[in-house]
PDB file of C-alpha atoms in Angstrom:
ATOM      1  CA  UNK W   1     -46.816  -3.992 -44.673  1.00 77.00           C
ATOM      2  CA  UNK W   2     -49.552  -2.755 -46.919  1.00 85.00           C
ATOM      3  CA  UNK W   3     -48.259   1.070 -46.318  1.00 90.00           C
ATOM      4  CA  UNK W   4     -44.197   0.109 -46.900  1.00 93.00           C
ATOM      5  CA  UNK W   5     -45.500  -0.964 -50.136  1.00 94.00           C
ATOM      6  CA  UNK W   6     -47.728   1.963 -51.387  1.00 95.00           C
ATOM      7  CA  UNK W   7     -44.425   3.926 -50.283  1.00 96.00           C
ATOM      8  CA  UNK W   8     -42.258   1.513 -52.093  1.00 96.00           C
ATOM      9  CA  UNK W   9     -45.120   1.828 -55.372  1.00 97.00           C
ATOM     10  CA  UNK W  10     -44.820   6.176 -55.091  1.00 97.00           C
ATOM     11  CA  UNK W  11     -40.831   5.567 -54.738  1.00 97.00           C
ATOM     12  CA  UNK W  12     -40.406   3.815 -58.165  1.00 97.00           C
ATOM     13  CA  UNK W  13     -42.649   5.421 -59.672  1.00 96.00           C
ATOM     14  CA  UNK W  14     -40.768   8.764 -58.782  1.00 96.00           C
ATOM     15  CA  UNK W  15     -37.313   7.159 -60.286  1.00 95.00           C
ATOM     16  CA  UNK W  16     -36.873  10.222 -62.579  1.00 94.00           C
ATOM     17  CA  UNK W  17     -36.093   7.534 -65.820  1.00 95.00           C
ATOM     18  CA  UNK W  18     -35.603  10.544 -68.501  1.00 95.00           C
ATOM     19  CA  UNK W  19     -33.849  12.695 -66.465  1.00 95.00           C
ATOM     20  CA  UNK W  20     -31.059  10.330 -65.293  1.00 96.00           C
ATOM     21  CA  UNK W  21     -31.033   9.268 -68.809  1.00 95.00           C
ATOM     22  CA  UNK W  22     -30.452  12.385 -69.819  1.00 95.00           C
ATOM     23  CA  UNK W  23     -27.619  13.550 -66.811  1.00 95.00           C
ATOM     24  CA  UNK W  24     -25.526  10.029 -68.148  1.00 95.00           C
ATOM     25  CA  UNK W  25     -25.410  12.704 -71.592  1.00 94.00           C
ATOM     26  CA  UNK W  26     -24.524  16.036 -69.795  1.00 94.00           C
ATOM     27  CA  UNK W  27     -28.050  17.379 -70.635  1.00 94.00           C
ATOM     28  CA  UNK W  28     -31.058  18.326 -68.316  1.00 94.00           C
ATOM     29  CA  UNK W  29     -34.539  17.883 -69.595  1.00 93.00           C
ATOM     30  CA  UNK W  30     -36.010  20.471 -67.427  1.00 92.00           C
ATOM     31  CA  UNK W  31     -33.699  22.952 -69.196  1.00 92.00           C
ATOM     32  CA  UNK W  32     -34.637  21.728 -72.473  1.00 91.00           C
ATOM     33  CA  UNK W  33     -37.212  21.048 -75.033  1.00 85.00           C
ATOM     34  CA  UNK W  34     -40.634  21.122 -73.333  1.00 82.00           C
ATOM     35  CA  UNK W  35     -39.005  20.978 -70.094  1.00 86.00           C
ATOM     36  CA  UNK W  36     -41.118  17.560 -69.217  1.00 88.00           C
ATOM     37  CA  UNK W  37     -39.764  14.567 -67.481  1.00 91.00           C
ATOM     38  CA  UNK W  38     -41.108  12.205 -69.783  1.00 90.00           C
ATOM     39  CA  UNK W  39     -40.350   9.670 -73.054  1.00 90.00           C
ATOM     40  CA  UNK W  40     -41.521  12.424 -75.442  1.00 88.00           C
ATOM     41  CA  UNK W  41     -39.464  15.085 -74.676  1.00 90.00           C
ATOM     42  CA  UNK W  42     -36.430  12.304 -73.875  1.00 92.00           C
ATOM     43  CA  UNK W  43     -37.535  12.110 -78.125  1.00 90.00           C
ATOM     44  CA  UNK W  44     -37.055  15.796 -78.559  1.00 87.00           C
ATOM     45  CA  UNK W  45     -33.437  16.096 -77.536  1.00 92.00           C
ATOM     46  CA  UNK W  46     -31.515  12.957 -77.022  1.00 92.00           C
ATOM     47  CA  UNK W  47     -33.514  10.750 -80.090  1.00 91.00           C
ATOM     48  CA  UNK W  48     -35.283   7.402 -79.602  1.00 88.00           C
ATOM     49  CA  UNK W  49     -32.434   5.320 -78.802  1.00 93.00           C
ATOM     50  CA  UNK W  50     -32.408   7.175 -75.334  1.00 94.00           C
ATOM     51  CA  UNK W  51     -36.691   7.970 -75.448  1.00 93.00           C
ATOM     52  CA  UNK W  52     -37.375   4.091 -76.032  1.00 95.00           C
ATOM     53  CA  UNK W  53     -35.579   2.495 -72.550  1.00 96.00           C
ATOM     54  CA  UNK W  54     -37.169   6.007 -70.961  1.00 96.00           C
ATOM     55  CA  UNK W  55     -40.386   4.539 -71.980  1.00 95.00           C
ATOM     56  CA  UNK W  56     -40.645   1.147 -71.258  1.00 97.00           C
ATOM     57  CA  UNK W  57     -38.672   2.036 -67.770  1.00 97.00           C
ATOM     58  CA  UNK W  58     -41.652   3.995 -67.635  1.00 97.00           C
ATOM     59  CA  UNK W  59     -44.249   1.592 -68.199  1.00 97.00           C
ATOM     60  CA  UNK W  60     -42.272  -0.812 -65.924  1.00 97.00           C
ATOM     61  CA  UNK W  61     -42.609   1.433 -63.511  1.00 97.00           C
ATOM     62  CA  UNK W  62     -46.251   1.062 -63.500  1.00 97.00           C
ATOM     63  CA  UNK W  63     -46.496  -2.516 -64.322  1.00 97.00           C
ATOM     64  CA  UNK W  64     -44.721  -3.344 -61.449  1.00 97.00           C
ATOM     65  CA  UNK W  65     -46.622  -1.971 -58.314  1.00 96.00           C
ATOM     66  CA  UNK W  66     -49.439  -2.937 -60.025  1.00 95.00           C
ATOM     67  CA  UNK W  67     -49.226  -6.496 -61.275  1.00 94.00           C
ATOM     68  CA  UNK W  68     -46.378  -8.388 -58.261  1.00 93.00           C
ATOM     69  CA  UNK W  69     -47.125  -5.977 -55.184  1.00 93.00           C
ATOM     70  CA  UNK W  70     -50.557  -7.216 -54.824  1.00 91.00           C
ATOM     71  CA  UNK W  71     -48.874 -11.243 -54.411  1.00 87.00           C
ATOM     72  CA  UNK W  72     -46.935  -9.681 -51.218  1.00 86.00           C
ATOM     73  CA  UNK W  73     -49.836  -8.043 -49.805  1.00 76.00           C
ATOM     74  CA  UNK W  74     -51.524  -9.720 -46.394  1.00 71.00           C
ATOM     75  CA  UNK W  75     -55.095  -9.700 -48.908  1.00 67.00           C
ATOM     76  CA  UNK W  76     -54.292  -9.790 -52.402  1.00 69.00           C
ATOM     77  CA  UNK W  77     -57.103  -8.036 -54.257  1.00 80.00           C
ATOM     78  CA  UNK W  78     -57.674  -5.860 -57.187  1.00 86.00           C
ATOM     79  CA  UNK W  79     -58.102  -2.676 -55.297  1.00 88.00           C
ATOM     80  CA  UNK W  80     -54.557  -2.914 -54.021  1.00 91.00           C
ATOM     81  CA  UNK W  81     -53.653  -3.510 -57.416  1.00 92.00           C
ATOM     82  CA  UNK W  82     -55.646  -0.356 -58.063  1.00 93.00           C
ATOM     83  CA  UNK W  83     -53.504   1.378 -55.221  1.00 94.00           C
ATOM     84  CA  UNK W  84     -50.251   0.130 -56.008  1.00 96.00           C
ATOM     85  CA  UNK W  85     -50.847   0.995 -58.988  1.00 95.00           C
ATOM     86  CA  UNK W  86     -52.445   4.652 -58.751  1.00 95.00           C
ATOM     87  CA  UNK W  87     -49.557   5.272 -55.962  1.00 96.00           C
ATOM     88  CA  UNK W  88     -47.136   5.217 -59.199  1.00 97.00           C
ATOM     89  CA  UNK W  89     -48.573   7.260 -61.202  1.00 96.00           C
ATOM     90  CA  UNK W  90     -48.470   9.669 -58.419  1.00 95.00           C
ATOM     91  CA  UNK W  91     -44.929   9.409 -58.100  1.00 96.00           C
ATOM     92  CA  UNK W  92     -44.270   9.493 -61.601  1.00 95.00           C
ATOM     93  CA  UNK W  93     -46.102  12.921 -61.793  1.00 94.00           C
ATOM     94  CA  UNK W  94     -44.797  14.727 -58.834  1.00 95.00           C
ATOM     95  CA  UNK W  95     -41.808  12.685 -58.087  1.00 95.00           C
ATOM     96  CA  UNK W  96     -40.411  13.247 -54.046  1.00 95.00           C
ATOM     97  CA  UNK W  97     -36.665  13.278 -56.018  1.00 93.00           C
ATOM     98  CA  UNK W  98     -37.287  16.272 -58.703  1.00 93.00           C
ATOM     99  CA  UNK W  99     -39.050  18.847 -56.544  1.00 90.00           C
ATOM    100  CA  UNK W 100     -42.780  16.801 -57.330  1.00 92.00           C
ATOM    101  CA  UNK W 101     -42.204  17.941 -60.926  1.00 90.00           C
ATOM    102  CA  UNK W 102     -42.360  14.830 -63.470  1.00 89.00           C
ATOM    103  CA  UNK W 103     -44.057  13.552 -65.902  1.00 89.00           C
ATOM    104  CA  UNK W 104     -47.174  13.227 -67.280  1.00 90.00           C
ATOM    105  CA  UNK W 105     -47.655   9.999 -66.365  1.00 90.00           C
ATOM    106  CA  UNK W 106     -48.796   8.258 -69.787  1.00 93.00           C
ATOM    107  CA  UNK W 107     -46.558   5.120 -70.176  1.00 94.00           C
ATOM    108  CA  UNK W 108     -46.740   4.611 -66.418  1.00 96.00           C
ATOM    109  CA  UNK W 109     -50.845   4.298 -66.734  1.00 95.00           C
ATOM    110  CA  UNK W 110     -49.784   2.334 -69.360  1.00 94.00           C
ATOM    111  CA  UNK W 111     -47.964   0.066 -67.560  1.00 96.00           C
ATOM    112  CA  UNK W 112     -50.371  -0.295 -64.626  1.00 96.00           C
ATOM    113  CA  UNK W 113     -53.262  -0.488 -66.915  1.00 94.00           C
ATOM    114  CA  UNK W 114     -51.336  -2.997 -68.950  1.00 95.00           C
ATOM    115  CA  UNK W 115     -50.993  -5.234 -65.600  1.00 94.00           C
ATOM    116  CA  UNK W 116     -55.181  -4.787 -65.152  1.00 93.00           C
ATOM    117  CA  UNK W 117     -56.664  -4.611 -68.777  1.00 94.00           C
ATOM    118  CA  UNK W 118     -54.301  -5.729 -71.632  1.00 95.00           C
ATOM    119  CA  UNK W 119     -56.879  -5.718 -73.799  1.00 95.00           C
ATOM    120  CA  UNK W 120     -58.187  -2.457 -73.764  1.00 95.00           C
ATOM    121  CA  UNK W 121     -54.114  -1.292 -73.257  1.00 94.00           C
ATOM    122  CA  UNK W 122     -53.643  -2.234 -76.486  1.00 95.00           C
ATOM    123  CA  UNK W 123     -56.736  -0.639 -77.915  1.00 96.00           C
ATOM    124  CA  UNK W 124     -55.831   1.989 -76.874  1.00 95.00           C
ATOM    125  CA  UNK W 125     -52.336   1.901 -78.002  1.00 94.00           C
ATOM    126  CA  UNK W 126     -53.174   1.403 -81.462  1.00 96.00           C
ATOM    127  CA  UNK W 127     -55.801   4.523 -81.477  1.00 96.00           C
ATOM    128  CA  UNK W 128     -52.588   6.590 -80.060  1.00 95.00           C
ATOM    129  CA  UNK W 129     -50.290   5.317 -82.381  1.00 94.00           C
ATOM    130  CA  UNK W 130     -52.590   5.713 -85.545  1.00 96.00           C
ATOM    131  CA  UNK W 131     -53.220   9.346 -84.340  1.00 95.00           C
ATOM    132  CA  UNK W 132     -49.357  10.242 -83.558  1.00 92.00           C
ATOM    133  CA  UNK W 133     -48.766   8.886 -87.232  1.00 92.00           C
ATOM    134  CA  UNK W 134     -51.366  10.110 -88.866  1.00 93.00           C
ATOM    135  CA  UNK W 135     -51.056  13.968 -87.267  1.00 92.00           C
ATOM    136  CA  UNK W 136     -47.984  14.173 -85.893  1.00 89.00           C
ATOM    137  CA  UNK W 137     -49.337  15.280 -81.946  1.00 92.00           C
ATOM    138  CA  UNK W 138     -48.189  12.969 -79.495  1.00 91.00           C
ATOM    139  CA  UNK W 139     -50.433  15.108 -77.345  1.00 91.00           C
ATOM    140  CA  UNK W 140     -53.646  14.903 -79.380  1.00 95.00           C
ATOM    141  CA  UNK W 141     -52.888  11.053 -79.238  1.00 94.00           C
ATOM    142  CA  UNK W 142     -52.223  10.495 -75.768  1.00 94.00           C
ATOM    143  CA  UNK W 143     -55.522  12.748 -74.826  1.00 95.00           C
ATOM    144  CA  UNK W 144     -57.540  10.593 -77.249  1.00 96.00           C
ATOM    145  CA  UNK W 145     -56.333   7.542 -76.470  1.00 96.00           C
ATOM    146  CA  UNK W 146     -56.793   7.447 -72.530  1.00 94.00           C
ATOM    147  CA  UNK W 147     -60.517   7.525 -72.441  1.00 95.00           C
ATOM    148  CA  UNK W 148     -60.637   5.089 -75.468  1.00 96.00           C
ATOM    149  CA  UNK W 149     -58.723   2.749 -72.915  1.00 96.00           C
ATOM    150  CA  UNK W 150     -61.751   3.465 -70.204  1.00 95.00           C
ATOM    151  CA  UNK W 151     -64.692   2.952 -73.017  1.00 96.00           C
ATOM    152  CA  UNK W 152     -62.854  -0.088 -73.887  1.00 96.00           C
ATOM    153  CA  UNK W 153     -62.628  -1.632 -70.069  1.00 95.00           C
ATOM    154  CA  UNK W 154     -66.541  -0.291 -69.625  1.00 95.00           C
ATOM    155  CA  UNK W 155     -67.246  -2.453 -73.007  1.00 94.00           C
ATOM    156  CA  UNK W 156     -64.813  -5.503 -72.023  1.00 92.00           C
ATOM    157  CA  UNK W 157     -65.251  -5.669 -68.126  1.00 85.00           C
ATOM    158  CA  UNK W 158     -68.208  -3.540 -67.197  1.00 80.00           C
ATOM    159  CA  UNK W 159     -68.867  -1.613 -64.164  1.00 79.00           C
ATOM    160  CA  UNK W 160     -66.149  -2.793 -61.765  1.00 87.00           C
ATOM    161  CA  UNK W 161     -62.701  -1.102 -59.582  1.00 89.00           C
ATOM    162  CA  UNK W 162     -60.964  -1.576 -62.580  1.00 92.00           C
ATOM    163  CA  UNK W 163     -63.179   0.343 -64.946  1.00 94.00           C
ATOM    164  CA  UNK W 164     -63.531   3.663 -62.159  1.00 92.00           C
ATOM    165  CA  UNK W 165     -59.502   3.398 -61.690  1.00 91.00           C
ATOM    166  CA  UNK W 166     -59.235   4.040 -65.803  1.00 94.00           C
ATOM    167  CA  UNK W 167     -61.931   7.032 -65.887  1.00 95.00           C
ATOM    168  CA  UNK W 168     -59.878   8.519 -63.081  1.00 93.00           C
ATOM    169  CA  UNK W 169     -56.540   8.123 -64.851  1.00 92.00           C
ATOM    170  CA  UNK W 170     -58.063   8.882 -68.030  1.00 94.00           C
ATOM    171  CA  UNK W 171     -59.404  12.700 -66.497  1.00 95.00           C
ATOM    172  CA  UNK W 172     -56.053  13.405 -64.611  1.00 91.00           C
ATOM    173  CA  UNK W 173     -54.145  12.453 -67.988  1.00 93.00           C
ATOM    174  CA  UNK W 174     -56.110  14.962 -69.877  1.00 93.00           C
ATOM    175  CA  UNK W 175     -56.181  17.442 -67.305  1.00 92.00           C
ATOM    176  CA  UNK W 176     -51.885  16.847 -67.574  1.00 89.00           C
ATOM    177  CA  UNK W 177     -52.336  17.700 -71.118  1.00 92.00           C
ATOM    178  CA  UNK W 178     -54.403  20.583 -70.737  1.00 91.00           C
ATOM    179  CA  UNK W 179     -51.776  23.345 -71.554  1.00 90.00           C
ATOM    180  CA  UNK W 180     -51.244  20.801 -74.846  1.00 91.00           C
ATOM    181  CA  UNK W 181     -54.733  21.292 -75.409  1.00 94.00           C
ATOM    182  CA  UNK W 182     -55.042  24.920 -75.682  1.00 94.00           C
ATOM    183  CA  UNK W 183     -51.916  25.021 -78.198  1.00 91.00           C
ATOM    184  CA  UNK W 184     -53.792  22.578 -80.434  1.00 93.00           C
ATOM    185  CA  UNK W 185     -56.725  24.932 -80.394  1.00 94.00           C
ATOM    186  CA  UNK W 186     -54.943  28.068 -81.804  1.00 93.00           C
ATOM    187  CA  UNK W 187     -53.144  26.109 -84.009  1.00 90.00           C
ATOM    188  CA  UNK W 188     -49.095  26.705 -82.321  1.00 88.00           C
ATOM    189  CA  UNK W 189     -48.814  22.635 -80.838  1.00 87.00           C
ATOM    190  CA  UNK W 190     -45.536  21.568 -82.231  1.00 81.00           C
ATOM    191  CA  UNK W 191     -45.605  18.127 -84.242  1.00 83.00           C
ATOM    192  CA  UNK W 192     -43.605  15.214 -83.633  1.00 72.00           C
ATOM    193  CA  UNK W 193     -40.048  15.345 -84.165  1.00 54.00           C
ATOM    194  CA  UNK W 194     -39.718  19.213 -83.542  1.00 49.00           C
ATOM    195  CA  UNK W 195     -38.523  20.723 -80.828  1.00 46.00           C
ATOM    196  CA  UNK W 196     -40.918  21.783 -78.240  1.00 43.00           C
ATOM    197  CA  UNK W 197     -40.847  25.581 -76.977  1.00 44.00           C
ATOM    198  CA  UNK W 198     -42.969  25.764 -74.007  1.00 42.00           C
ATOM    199  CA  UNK W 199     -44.332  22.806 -71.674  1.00 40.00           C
TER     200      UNK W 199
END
């Protein structure tokens, strides 16, 4: 039972939300823009009305796993929350459907984190937000704003499953970001709204 559902966790979160989205329009997002699977680029070339179902699909996708699997399990518990949970963000990132190329798995550790810390979710959310509009980088917010959500559970929670599930999305999240990172150092990141050149 407990493995159907860790493969039924990596399944939806490998549903490849922005690129169907953007097949139903004739366009491929691995052909264009950045070339990422993900809300943000859906942005880029199709416009929020298409990037804001991407996203919360996205988050859903997280959510999910993470917050109803866990009732169906034979012993409900937080670490198969935490594995439900960390099993869709794996198949958001390298989904089995798109070659294991996807995403970089921000709104669906936003949706599992969302199922496990609210609180800090939301911190977090309003540190990326205030960033995005404030600079313009989606990056720079998303790489700031995923350890602010792991200082937040460490400050809320404490030591705890929870808390060593964050740090560890929090690293692979910036590590996902680290080709974003070295265009923000020299200064050639493009800003919100534009049209990304490389991914």
């Amino acid at each position: 039972m407990m493995i159907l559902l860790l493969l039924a966790a990596y399944l939806m979160g490998s549903t490849p939300t922005s690129y169907v989205a953007g097949r139903l329009r004739g366009v491929d997002l691995r052909r264009e823009g950045s070339g990422n699977l993900g809300a943000t680029n859906a942005y880029r070339v199709l416009g929020w009305r298409v990037a804001l179902p991407v996203m919360l699909i996205d988050m859903a996708k997280g959510w999910v796993p993470a917050s109803i699997f866990p009732s169906w399990a034979d012993s409900p518990s937080v670490w198969w929350a935490l594995a439900f949970g960390a099993a869709a963000i794996v198949g958001h990132v390298y989904p089995v459907w798109m070659r294991f190329r996807g995403g970089k798995g921000v709104a669906t550790s936003a949706g599992v984190m969302l199922a496990l810390a609210p609180v800090a979710v939301l911190l977090g959310l309003a540190v990326w937000i205030a960033l995005v509009w404030s600079t313009g980088y989606v990056s720079l917010g998303s790489i700031v704003a995923a350890p602010t959500v792991a200082i937040a559970v460490a400050v809320l929670s404490g030591n705890g499953p929870v808390l060593w599930l964050t740090i560890a999305v929090a690293a692979f999240i910036v590590y996902a970001h680290r080709s974003n990172i070295h265009r923000l150092l020299a200064g050639q990141e493009n800003r919100f709204g534009r049209k990304t050149r490389t991914s």
